[in-house]
């Protein structure tokens, strides 16, 4: 889809809304943004990086990471594997990937990016439900609260890699799996530093999990 395919009303809305739209969106949804394939919002000021959530801080950035996603057999079809080369961001909230060959429309406003993402989302959802079509990764976001395991994988004849396991969520653009099935993600970093990244990611995962547990145990406020 080209920029010309986007309705003029949407483009005008984007120019008026600007960053205020992003702030409002994440004010309402930022703390519940789930794991999703091809649904990463890009920074309107620099479309080569993701739009950060409120309070989000980037710890590490890596270029041209080799990503392999393994989706186990499910009701939508047989086992699938997605391979991509992507830039990777490790923040205090999540791990984000933007495929190196995914180029958004030039000078796109935030509204145009959202419009494009919606079309990408709907197209990928159709592909996910079609067993004859393979999924393609243009972007991926995995909040630490969606993760089930983070591992440092030492290969005997292959480079060391970072392993992530996570459960798909409804409308996350992945097929729904059985209760004990998880999607596996393997990341190889060309810059190395896999062990250091694993340690940082594991600490952030534990911090997010602990914070969620503490929030769940706090008594709910009841107005008098």
Short mmCIF file of C-alpha atoms in Angstrom, two decimals:
data_model
loop_
_atom_site.label_atom_id
_atom_site.label_comp_id
_atom_site.label_asym_id
_atom_site.label_seq_id
_atom_site.Cartn_x
_atom_site.Cartn_y
_atom_site.Cartn_z
CA UNK A 1 0.00 0.00 0.00
CA UNK A 2 1.36 3.40 -0.96
CA UNK A 3 0.90 6.73 0.74
CA UNK A 4 -1.54 7.74 -2.03
CA UNK A 5 -3.86 4.91 -0.97
CA UNK A 6 -4.41 6.53 2.44
CA UNK A 7 -7.54 8.71 2.56
CA UNK A 8 -6.86 12.45 2.69
CA UNK A 9 -8.97 12.72 5.83
CA UNK A 10 -6.63 10.33 7.61
CA UNK A 11 -3.58 12.30 6.49
CA UNK A 12 -5.15 15.56 7.70
CA UNK A 13 -6.06 13.93 11.00
CA UNK A 14 -2.45 12.82 11.41
CA UNK A 15 -1.08 16.30 10.84
CA UNK A 16 -3.46 17.78 13.42
CA UNK A 17 -3.09 15.03 15.99
CA UNK A 18 0.68 14.52 15.76
CA UNK A 19 2.35 13.30 18.91
CA UNK A 20 -0.73 14.14 20.97
CA UNK A 21 -2.41 11.14 19.39
CA UNK A 22 0.44 8.87 20.41
CA UNK A 23 0.41 10.23 23.96
CA UNK A 24 -3.34 9.66 24.27
CA UNK A 25 -3.12 6.19 22.74
CA UNK A 26 -0.41 5.04 25.11
CA UNK A 27 -2.08 6.78 28.06
CA UNK A 28 -5.03 4.48 27.50
CA UNK A 29 -3.25 1.38 26.22
CA UNK A 30 0.43 1.78 27.03
CA UNK A 31 0.40 -0.36 30.16
CA UNK A 32 -1.53 -3.14 28.42
CA UNK A 33 0.26 -3.20 25.07
CA UNK A 34 0.64 -6.90 24.34
CA UNK A 35 2.95 -9.07 22.36
CA UNK A 36 2.18 -8.51 18.68
CA UNK A 37 3.56 -9.29 15.25
CA UNK A 38 3.66 -6.43 12.71
CA UNK A 39 2.05 -3.90 15.07
CA UNK A 40 4.96 -1.75 16.28
CA UNK A 41 4.35 2.00 16.13
CA UNK A 42 7.31 3.96 14.74
CA UNK A 43 8.63 7.21 16.14
CA UNK A 44 7.16 10.06 14.02
CA UNK A 45 10.45 11.94 14.43
CA UNK A 46 12.58 8.98 13.31
CA UNK A 47 10.75 6.13 11.58
CA UNK A 48 13.78 3.86 11.83
CA UNK A 49 13.10 3.31 15.55
CA UNK A 50 10.01 2.37 17.60
CA UNK A 51 7.81 4.88 19.36
CA UNK A 52 8.59 4.58 23.07
CA UNK A 53 5.94 4.03 25.72
CA UNK A 54 5.55 6.50 28.60
CA UNK A 55 8.40 5.90 31.04
CA UNK A 56 10.17 3.52 28.67
CA UNK A 57 13.98 3.60 28.53
CA UNK A 58 16.22 1.92 25.97
CA UNK A 59 19.11 -0.10 27.43
CA UNK A 60 20.59 -1.69 24.32
CA UNK A 61 20.27 -1.31 20.55
CA UNK A 62 21.55 -3.83 18.01
CA UNK A 63 21.58 -3.67 14.22
CA UNK A 64 21.01 -6.57 11.85
CA UNK A 65 20.20 -9.22 14.43
CA UNK A 66 19.25 -12.58 12.92
CA UNK A 67 15.82 -13.58 14.22
CA UNK A 68 14.20 -17.01 13.94
CA UNK A 69 10.65 -17.58 15.21
CA UNK A 70 9.31 -21.11 15.67
CA UNK A 71 5.53 -21.54 15.83
CA UNK A 72 4.44 -25.04 16.92
CA UNK A 73 1.64 -26.95 15.17
CA UNK A 74 -1.80 -25.53 15.95
CA UNK A 75 -5.41 -25.60 14.76
CA UNK A 76 -4.57 -23.07 12.04
CA UNK A 77 -1.88 -25.22 10.46
CA UNK A 78 1.41 -27.09 10.79
CA UNK A 79 4.63 -25.88 12.37
CA UNK A 80 5.94 -22.63 10.90
CA UNK A 81 9.30 -20.88 11.02
CA UNK A 82 9.84 -17.18 10.35
CA UNK A 83 13.31 -15.86 9.60
CA UNK A 84 14.26 -12.20 9.39
CA UNK A 85 17.13 -9.79 9.85
CA UNK A 86 16.06 -6.97 12.15
CA UNK A 87 17.21 -4.16 14.37
CA UNK A 88 16.60 -4.90 18.04
CA UNK A 89 15.86 -2.66 21.02
CA UNK A 90 15.99 -3.82 24.63
CA UNK A 91 14.08 -1.52 26.99
CA UNK A 92 12.88 -1.65 30.58
CA UNK A 93 9.46 -2.77 29.33
CA UNK A 94 9.93 -5.00 26.30
CA UNK A 95 12.04 -6.30 23.43
CA UNK A 96 11.28 -4.72 20.03
CA UNK A 97 12.32 -5.76 16.53
CA UNK A 98 11.99 -3.86 13.24
CA UNK A 99 12.90 -5.86 10.16
CA UNK A 100 15.80 -4.37 8.23
CA UNK A 101 13.89 -4.56 4.92
CA UNK A 102 10.66 -3.07 6.29
CA UNK A 103 10.54 0.49 4.96
CA UNK A 104 7.57 2.69 5.93
CA UNK A 105 6.21 5.40 3.59
CA UNK A 106 8.46 8.47 3.48
CA UNK A 107 7.39 11.34 5.72
CA UNK A 108 4.43 9.37 7.05
CA UNK A 109 2.45 10.98 9.85
CA UNK A 110 1.52 8.98 12.93
CA UNK A 111 -2.02 8.53 11.62
CA UNK A 112 -0.67 7.22 8.32
CA UNK A 113 1.58 4.81 10.19
CA UNK A 114 -1.40 3.58 12.21
CA UNK A 115 -3.49 3.23 9.05
CA UNK A 116 -0.69 1.27 7.39
CA UNK A 117 -0.26 -0.89 10.48
CA UNK A 118 -3.97 -1.71 10.54
CA UNK A 119 -3.84 -2.91 6.94
CA UNK A 120 -0.68 -4.90 7.68
CA UNK A 121 -2.37 -6.37 10.75
CA UNK A 122 -5.50 -7.42 8.87
CA UNK A 123 -3.43 -8.92 6.07
CA UNK A 124 -1.22 -10.84 8.49
CA UNK A 125 -4.26 -12.06 10.43
CA UNK A 126 -5.68 -13.48 7.22
CA UNK A 127 -2.35 -15.14 6.52
CA UNK A 128 -2.23 -16.57 10.04
CA UNK A 129 -5.60 -18.23 9.46
CA UNK A 130 -4.56 -19.54 6.04
CA UNK A 131 -2.46 -22.67 6.38
CA UNK A 132 -1.12 -22.23 2.84
CA UNK A 133 0.39 -18.78 3.53
CA UNK A 134 3.58 -18.14 5.48
CA UNK A 135 3.82 -15.33 7.99
CA UNK A 136 6.37 -12.57 7.50
CA UNK A 137 7.91 -10.49 10.26
CA UNK A 138 8.07 -6.76 9.65
CA UNK A 139 8.06 -5.89 13.33
CA UNK A 140 7.64 -7.63 16.66
CA UNK A 141 7.15 -6.43 20.22
CA UNK A 142 7.41 -8.75 23.22
CA UNK A 143 6.66 -7.23 26.64
CA UNK A 144 8.56 -8.91 29.45
CA UNK A 145 5.25 -9.78 31.09
CA UNK A 146 4.39 -11.94 28.06
CA UNK A 147 7.57 -14.00 28.33
CA UNK A 148 7.75 -17.47 29.81
CA UNK A 149 11.51 -18.02 29.62
CA UNK A 150 14.74 -16.26 28.65
CA UNK A 151 17.80 -18.40 27.94
CA UNK A 152 21.42 -18.08 26.90
CA UNK A 153 21.96 -20.76 24.27
CA UNK A 154 25.54 -21.89 23.65
CA UNK A 155 25.94 -23.61 20.31
CA UNK A 156 28.62 -26.22 19.80
CA UNK A 157 29.10 -25.40 16.12
CA UNK A 158 26.87 -22.32 15.91
CA UNK A 159 27.09 -18.81 17.40
CA UNK A 160 25.75 -18.15 20.88
CA UNK A 161 22.19 -16.87 20.82
CA UNK A 162 19.44 -15.41 22.97
CA UNK A 163 16.37 -17.60 23.40
CA UNK A 164 12.92 -16.28 24.30
CA UNK A 165 9.68 -18.15 24.86
CA UNK A 166 6.32 -16.42 24.97
CA UNK A 167 2.63 -17.20 24.73
CA UNK A 168 0.64 -15.53 21.95
CA UNK A 169 -2.31 -13.35 22.89
CA UNK A 170 -5.61 -12.81 21.13
CA UNK A 171 -5.25 -10.35 18.23
CA UNK A 172 -1.47 -10.58 18.52
CA UNK A 173 -1.19 -11.72 14.88
CA UNK A 174 0.01 -15.22 15.80
CA UNK A 175 -2.09 -18.40 15.66
CA UNK A 176 -3.63 -19.40 18.98
CA UNK A 177 -1.82 -22.30 20.62
CA UNK A 178 -2.65 -24.95 23.18
CA UNK A 179 -2.37 -24.18 26.87
CA UNK A 180 1.14 -25.60 27.27
CA UNK A 181 2.50 -24.51 23.88
CA UNK A 182 4.74 -21.49 23.39
CA UNK A 183 6.35 -19.61 20.53
CA UNK A 184 10.14 -19.77 20.54
CA UNK A 185 12.36 -16.93 19.40
CA UNK A 186 16.08 -17.31 18.71
CA UNK A 187 18.23 -14.19 18.25
CA UNK A 188 21.83 -14.09 17.04
CA UNK A 189 23.65 -10.78 17.48
CA UNK A 190 26.37 -9.92 14.99
CA UNK A 191 28.01 -7.63 17.55
CA UNK A 192 28.28 -10.46 20.06
CA UNK A 193 27.57 -9.56 23.72
CA UNK A 194 24.86 -12.24 23.85
CA UNK A 195 25.69 -13.26 27.42
CA UNK A 196 25.57 -9.66 28.66
CA UNK A 197 22.26 -9.07 26.86
CA UNK A 198 20.84 -12.27 28.35
CA UNK A 199 21.79 -11.15 31.88
CA UNK A 200 20.23 -7.72 31.37
CA UNK A 201 17.08 -9.13 29.77
CA UNK A 202 16.64 -11.70 32.52
CA UNK A 203 16.98 -9.05 35.24
CA UNK A 204 14.43 -6.84 33.48
CA UNK A 205 12.07 -9.79 33.08
CA UNK A 206 12.34 -10.57 36.80
CA UNK A 207 11.86 -6.89 37.72
CA UNK A 208 8.71 -6.61 35.60
CA UNK A 209 7.33 -9.86 37.00
CA UNK A 210 8.04 -8.79 40.58
CA UNK A 211 6.45 -5.39 40.02
CA UNK A 212 3.31 -6.99 38.57
CA UNK A 213 3.06 -9.36 41.54
CA UNK A 214 3.41 -6.45 43.96
CA UNK A 215 0.70 -4.50 42.13
CA UNK A 216 -1.61 -7.50 42.24
CA UNK A 217 -1.20 -7.83 46.02
CA UNK A 218 -1.93 -4.16 46.78
CA UNK A 219 -5.44 -3.50 48.12
CA UNK A 220 -7.73 -1.80 45.65
CA UNK A 221 -8.65 1.80 46.39
CA UNK A 222 -12.32 2.23 47.26
CA UNK A 223 -13.68 5.81 47.29
CA UNK A 224 -15.42 6.70 50.52
#
